[in-house]
XYZ file of C-alpha atoms in Angstrom:
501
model
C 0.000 0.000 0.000
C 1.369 3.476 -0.904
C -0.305 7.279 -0.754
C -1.083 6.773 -4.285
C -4.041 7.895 -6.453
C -5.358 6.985 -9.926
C -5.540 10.128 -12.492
C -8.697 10.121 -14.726
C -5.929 8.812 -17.090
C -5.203 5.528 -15.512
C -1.848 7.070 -14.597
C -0.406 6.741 -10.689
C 0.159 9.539 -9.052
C 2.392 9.704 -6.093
C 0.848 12.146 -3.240
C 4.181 13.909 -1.856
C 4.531 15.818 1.214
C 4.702 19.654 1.055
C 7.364 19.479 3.754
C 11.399 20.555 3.055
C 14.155 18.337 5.272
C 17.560 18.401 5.244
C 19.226 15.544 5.484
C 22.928 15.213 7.414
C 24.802 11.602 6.680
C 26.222 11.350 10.120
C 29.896 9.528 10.037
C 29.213 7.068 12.688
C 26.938 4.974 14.156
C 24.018 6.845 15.923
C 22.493 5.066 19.146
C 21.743 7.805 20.954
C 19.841 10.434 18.764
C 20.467 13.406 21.649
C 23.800 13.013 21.801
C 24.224 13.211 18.404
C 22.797 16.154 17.931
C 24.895 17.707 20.996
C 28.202 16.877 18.247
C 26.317 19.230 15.826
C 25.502 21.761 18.101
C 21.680 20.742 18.480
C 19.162 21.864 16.475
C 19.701 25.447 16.931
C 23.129 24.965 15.365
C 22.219 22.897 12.217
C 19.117 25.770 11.798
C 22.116 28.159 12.172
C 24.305 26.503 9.665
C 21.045 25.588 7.400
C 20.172 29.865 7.281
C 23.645 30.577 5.765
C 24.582 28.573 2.704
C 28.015 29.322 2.711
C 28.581 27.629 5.990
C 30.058 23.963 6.208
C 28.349 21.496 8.605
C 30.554 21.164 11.690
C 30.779 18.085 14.016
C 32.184 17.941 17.234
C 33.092 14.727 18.531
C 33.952 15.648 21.926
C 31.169 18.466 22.508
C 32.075 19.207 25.888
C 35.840 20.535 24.853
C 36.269 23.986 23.966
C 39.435 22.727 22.663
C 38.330 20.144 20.179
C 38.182 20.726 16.223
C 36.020 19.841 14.118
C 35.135 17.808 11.534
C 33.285 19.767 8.440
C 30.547 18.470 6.221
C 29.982 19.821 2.240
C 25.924 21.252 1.861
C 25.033 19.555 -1.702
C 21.090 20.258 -3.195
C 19.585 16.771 -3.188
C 16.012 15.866 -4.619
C 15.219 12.776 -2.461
C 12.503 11.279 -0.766
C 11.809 10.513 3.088
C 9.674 7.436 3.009
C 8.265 5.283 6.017
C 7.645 1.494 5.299
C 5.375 -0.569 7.317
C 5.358 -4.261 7.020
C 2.326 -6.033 8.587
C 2.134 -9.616 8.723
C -1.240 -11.226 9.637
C -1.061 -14.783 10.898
C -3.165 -17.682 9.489
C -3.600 -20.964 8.251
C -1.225 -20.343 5.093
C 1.579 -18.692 7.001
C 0.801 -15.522 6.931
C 0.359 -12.179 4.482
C 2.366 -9.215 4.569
C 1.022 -6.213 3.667
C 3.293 -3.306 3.113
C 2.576 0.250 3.249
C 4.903 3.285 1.888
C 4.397 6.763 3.355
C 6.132 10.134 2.037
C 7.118 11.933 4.965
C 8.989 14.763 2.790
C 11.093 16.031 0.396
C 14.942 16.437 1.008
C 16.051 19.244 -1.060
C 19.592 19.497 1.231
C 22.094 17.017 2.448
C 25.569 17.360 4.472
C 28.131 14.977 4.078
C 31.269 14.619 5.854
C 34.146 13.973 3.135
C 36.778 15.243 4.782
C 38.937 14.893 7.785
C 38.619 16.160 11.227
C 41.482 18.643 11.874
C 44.560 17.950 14.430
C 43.374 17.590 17.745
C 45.326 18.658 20.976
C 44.523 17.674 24.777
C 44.638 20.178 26.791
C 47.383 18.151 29.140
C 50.818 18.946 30.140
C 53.565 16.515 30.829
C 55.534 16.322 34.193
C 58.955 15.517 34.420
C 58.143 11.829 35.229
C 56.882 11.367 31.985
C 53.335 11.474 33.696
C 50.331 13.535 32.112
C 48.556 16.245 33.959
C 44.776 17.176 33.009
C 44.474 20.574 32.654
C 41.117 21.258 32.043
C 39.985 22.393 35.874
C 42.784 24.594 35.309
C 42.276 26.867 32.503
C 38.297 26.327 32.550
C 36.206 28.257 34.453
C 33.471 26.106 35.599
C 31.991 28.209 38.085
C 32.682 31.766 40.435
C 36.553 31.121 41.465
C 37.869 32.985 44.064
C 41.104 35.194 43.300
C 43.481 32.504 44.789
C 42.098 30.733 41.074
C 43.500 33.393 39.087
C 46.488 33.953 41.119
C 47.583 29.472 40.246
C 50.451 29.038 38.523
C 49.459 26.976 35.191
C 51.565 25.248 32.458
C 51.058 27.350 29.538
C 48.560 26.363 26.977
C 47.575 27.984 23.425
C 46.779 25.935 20.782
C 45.698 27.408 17.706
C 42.168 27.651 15.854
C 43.044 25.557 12.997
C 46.263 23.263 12.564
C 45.116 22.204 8.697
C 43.449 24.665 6.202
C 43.132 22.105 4.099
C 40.665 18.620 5.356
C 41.255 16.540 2.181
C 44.465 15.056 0.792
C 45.863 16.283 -2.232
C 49.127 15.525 -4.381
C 51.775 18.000 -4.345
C 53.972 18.086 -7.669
C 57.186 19.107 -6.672
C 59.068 20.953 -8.995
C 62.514 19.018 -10.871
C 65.599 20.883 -9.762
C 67.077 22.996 -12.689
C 69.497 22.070 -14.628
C 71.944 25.123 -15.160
C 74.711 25.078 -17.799
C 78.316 25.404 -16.480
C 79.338 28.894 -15.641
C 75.940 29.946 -14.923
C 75.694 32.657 -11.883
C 72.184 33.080 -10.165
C 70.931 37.047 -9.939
C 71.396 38.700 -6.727
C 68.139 38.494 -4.424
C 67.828 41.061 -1.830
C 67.147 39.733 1.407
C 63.687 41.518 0.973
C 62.122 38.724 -1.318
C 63.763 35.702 0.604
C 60.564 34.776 2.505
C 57.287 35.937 0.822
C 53.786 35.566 -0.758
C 53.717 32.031 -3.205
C 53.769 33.901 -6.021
C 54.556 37.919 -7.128
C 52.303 40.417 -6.851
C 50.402 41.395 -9.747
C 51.987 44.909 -11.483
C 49.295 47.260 -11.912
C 51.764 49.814 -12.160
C 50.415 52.662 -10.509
C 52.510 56.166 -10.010
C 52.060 56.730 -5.746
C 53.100 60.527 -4.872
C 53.947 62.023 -1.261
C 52.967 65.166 -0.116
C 56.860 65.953 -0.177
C 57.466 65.140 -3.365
C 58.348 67.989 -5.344
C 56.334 67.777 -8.822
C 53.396 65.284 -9.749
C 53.787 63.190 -12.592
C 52.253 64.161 -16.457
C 51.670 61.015 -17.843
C 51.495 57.462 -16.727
C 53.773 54.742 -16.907
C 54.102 52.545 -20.181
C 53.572 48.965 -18.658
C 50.049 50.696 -17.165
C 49.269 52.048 -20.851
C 50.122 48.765 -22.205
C 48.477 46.692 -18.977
C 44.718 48.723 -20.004
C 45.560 48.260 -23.821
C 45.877 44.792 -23.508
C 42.045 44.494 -21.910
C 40.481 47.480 -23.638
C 39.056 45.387 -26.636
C 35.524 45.452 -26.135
C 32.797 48.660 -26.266
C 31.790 48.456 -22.635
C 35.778 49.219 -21.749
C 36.254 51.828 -23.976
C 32.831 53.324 -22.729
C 34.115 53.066 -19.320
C 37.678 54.907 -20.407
C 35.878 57.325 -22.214
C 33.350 58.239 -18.953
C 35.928 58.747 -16.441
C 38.163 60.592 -18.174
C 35.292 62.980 -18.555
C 34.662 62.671 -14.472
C 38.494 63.556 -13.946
C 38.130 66.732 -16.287
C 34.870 67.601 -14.671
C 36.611 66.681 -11.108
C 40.337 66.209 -10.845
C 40.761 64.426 -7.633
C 38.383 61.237 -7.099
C 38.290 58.492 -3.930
C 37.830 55.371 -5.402
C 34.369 54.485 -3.549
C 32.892 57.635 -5.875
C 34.523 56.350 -9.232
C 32.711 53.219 -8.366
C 29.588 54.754 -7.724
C 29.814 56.423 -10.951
C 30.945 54.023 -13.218
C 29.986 50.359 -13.622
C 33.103 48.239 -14.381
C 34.450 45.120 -13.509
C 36.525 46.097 -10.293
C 39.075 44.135 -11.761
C 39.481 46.076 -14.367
C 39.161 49.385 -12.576
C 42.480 48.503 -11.095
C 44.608 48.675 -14.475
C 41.971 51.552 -15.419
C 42.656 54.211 -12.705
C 46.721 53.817 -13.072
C 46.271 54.789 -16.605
C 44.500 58.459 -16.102
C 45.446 59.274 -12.302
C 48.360 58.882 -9.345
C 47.768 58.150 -5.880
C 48.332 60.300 -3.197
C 50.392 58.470 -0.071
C 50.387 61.657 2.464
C 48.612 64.797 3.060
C 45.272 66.077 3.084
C 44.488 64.023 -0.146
C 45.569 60.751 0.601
C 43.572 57.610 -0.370
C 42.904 59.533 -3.852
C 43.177 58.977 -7.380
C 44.343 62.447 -9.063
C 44.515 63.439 -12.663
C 47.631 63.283 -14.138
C 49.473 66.572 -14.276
C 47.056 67.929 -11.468
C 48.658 69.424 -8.533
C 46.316 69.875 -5.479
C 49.364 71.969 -3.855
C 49.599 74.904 -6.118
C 45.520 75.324 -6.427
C 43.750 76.427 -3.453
C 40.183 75.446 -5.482
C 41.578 71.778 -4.461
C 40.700 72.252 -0.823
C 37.145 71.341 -1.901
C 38.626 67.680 -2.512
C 40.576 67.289 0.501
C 39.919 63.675 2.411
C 38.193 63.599 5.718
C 39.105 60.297 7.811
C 35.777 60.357 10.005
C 35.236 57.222 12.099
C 31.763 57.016 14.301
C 32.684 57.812 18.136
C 31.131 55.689 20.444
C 31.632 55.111 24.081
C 29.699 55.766 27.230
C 30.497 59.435 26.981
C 28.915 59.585 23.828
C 25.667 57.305 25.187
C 26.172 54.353 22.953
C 28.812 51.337 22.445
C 29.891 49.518 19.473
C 27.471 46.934 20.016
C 24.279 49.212 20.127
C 25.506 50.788 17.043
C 23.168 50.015 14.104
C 26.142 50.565 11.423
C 27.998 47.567 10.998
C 31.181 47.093 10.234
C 32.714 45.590 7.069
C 35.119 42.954 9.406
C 35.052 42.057 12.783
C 37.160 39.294 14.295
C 33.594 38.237 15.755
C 32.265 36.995 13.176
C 35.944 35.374 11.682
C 34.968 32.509 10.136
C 37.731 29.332 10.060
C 38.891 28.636 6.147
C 37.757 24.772 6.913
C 34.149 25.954 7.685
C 33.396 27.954 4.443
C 31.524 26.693 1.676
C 33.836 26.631 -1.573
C 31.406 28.064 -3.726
C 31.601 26.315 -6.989
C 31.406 28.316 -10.406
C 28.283 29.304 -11.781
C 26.865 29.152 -15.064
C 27.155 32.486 -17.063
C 24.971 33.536 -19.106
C 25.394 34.617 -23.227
C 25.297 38.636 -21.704
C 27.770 38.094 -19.483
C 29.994 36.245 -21.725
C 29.654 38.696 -24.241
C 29.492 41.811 -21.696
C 26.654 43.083 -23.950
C 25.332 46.818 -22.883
C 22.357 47.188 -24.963
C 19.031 44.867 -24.382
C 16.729 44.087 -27.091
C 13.913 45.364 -28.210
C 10.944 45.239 -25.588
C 13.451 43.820 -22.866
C 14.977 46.226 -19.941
C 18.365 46.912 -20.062
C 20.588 44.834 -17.654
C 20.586 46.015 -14.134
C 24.313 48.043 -13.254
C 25.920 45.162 -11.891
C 29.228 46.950 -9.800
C 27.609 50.158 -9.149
C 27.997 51.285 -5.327
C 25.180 53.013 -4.025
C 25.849 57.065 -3.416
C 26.143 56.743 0.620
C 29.174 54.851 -0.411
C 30.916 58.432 -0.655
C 28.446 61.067 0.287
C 27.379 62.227 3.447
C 23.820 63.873 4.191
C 21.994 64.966 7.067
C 19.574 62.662 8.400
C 21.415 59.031 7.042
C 24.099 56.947 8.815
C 27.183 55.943 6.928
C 27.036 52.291 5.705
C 30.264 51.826 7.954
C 31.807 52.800 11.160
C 35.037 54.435 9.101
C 34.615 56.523 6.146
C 37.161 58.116 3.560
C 34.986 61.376 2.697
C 35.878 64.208 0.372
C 34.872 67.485 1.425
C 33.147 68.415 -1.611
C 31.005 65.239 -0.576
C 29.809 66.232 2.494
C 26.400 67.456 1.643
C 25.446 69.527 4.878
C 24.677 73.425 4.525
C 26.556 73.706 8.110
C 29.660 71.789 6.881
C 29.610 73.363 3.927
C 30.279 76.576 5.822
C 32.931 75.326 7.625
C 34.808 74.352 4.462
C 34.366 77.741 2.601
C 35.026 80.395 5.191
C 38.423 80.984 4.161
C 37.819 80.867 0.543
C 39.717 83.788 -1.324
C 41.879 84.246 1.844
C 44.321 80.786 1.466
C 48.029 81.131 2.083
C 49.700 77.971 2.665
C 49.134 74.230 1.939
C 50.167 72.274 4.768
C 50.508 68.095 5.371
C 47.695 68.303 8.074
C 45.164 70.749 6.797
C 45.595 71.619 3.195
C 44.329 74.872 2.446
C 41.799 74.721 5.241
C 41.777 76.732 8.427
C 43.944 74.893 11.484
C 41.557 72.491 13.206
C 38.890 72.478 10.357
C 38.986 68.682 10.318
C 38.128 68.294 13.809
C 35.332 70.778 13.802
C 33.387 68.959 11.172
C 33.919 65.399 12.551
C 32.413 66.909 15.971
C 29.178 68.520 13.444
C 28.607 64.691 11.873
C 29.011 63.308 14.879
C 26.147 65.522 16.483
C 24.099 64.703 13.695
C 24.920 61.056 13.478
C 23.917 61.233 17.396
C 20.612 62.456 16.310
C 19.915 59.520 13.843
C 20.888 57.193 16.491
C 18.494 58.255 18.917
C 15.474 58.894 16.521
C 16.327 54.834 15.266
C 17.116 53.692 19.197
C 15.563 56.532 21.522
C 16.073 54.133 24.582
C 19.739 54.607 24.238
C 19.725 58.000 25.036
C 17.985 59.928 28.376
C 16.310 63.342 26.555
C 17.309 66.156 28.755
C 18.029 69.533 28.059
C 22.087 69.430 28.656
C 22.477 66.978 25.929
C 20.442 69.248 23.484
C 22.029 72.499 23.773
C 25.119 70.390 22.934
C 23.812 69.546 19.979
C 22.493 72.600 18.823
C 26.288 73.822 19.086
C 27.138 70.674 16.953
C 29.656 69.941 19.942
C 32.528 72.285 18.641
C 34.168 72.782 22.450
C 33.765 68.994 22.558
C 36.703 67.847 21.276
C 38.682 70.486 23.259
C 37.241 69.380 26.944
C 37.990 65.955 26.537
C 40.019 65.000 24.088
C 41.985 62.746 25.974
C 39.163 60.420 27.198
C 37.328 60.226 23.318
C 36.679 57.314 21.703
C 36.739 56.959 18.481
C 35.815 53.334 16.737
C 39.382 52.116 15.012
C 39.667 50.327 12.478
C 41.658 47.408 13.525
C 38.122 46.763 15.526
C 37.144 45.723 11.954
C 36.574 48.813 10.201
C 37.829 48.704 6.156
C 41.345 50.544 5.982
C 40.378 51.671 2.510
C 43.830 53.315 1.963
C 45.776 49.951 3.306
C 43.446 47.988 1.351
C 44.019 49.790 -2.051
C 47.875 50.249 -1.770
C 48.420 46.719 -0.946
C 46.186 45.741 -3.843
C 48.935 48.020 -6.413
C 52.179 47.260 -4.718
């Protein structure tokens, strides 16, 4: 007997259950199903691993140690069927009939399997000079309230790592034959610099970096970047995208690379051999982090104050009436959320499709045009009043800070610049500091209108604001806290000079 029904046609038709499992091929032998699922974490950890599909299945053989590692299992779509078979025998004269019915209980669309192997594990035990092994577990753990005579205990030290292996399956290495020189041959010289490094070289892009001490600014760019962008600019979208921002860098000679992305859709990939062949990069100085036009010095033109950078980062601290945590910005890292390289999901490639292949721009006929596929959205690079940056540290140009207040700030010494200094450009001394105390004010403000429980409304707190905090920095500058970014925060200069060294 099965849940089966006839179709006017004759034809069977299998009844299957609306309901989606997922399916986890346990390596071992399950007796007792609770303490199986205490190796996976319970339920709330396979529901946990289940909501991100990047995650790897992990299985912890010894649940109860913090120190044990894991074994990880692959997530694979599967189209298979939970049944339930009953087998009823009636007794009788002849021996008996069996009747057997078939039940779908579901449909598996996931499974995890386990085809790898667990990763190195380490007791946490020390060895005494008899040879004999010492637990250390009531040591280091703490089990319950300890008194300070706890803390004070002398204790073998003990730091294993997170991960011995990066790697859980076995694969052949092909070592390379030694070379073969002729006689006489003499290897180069190899400074003592490149002796220990990355596997391979860094890619060239070639870019032209400039300090805010060096004496002129570069009129053209290098030849290998000319011939680098040449050697990819065969198809109409690149040349469209060449064309476009040269026309941004005559309209606007100094550009952060967040705002070229969020006007110009192109393969960031691409926009890496792009940029060295119109602009240099500025190391030092109020312009750092920025891509300017070749033969464009910010130095000699005070109109360039307009594109000075502004490193703002979002204070928070008990002073200010928030922490990190109650922040509702996130930020682009944290070492909270690290995630092991054994417990990632290798994504594997997807199928493109003909428009991607052929990077077409135009649609047909009755069809919409392709969405912007690299586009960043405008927050990415301009600030306004009312909005929270989309992260906790922000590379802002001046001339992108869209606040009649800052605005103000900026501009008050126009016609009256003298010098161009490392710290403040062709701004007033201390002009930086006064607008990162205005957008925090107003950053305050969007915090409490989003979380007004954070903040007790009195009438101290908003006369401060309606100064925008300018003696704030000055009264306590030694006790402010500003988010940094090694809290997780994108370096976005560190990020893009490491990506062109």
């Amino acid at each position: 007997m099965t849940n089966t029904e006839r179709s006017p046609e004759g034809t069977a038709v299998l009844n299957v259950s609306q309901r989606r499992l997922v399916c986890v091929e346990y390596p071992g032998v399950v007796r007792h199903l609770d303490r199986a699922l205490e190796t996976l974490r319970g339920e709330k950890g396979v529901s946990k691993t289940y909501s991100d599909p990047s995650k790897r299945l992990e299985l912890y053989y010894r649940p109860r140690d913090p120190y044990c590692h894991p074994v990880c299992g692959n997530r694979y779509p599967s189209t298979n069927l939970l049944l339930r078979v009953r087998r009823r025998v009636r007794k009788g004269e002849g021996g008996g009939e069996a009747q057997v019915a078939m039940e779908v209980l579901g449909v598996i669309g996931t499974t995890y399997k386990f085809q790898g192997m667990a990763d190195f594990q380490y007791l946490a035990i020390h060895m005494r000079p008899d040879s004999t092994h010492m637990s250390l577990y009531d040591k280091i753990i703490l089990r319950q309230p300890e008194t300070k005579e706890f803390f004070d205990m002398d204790v073998p030290l003990f730091i294993p790592p997170p991960i011995f292996s990066r790697l859980d399956t076995p694969v052949d290495y092909y070592y390379r034959p030694e070379i073969q020189h002729r006689e006489g041959y003499v290897p180069p010289a190899v400074s003592s610099e490149n002796l220990i490094g990355l596997s391979r070289a860094r890619r060239p892009h070639n870019a032209i970096f400039v300090s805010f001490e060096d004496k002129t600014v570069p009129m053209e760019p290098l030849e290998p970047a000319v011939q680098n962008w040449k050697r990819v600019c065969v198809h109409p979208s690149e040349i469209k995208a060449e064309e476009e921002l040269k026309k941004m860098f005559e309209r606007r000679p100094i550009w952060s690379r967040n705002a070229v992305k969020a006007n110009l859709d192109i393969h960031p990939e691409k926009l890496k051999l792009l940029l060295p062949y119109l602009a240099y990069y500025m190391l030092t100085g109020p312009w750092r982090s920025l891509w300017v036009r070749f033969g464009y010095d910010p130095r000699t033109k005070p109109e360039a104050k307009a594109y000075q950078v502004l490193d703002f980062r979002i204070r928070c601290g008990m002073k200010h009436g928030y922490t990190p945590n109650d922040l509702p910005v996130k930020a682009k890292r944290s070492t909270y959320n690290y995630s092991l390289p054994t417990t990632v999901n290798k994504a594997g490639p997807q199928p493109a499709s003909l428009r991607e292949i052929t990077q077409e721009g135009s649609a047909p006929p009755g069809r919409k045009p392709a969405p912007l596929r690299y586009k960043l959205k405008e927050s990415a690079y301009i600030f306004r009043d009312g909005t929270l940056p989309p992260y906790r540290q922000m590379f802002y140009q001046l001339c992108d800070l869209d606040v009649e207040s800052i605005k103000k700030v900026i501009h008050c010494n126009d016609g009256q610049e003298e010098e161009c200094n490392e710290r403040d450009g062709w701004c007033l001394p201390r002009t930086t500091d006064e607008l990162r105390n205005i957008m925090s004010s107003m950053i305050k403000q969007v915090i409490r209108a989003k979380k007004p429980g954070l903040f007790p409304a009195n009438a101290k707190d908003t006369a401060d604001e309606a100064g925008h905090g300018s003696q704030e920095r000055e009264s306590g500058e030694e006790d402010e806290e500003e988010f940094q970014p090694s809290e997780g925060s994108d370096n976005e200069m560190e990020t893009e000079i490491l990506e062109y060294m």
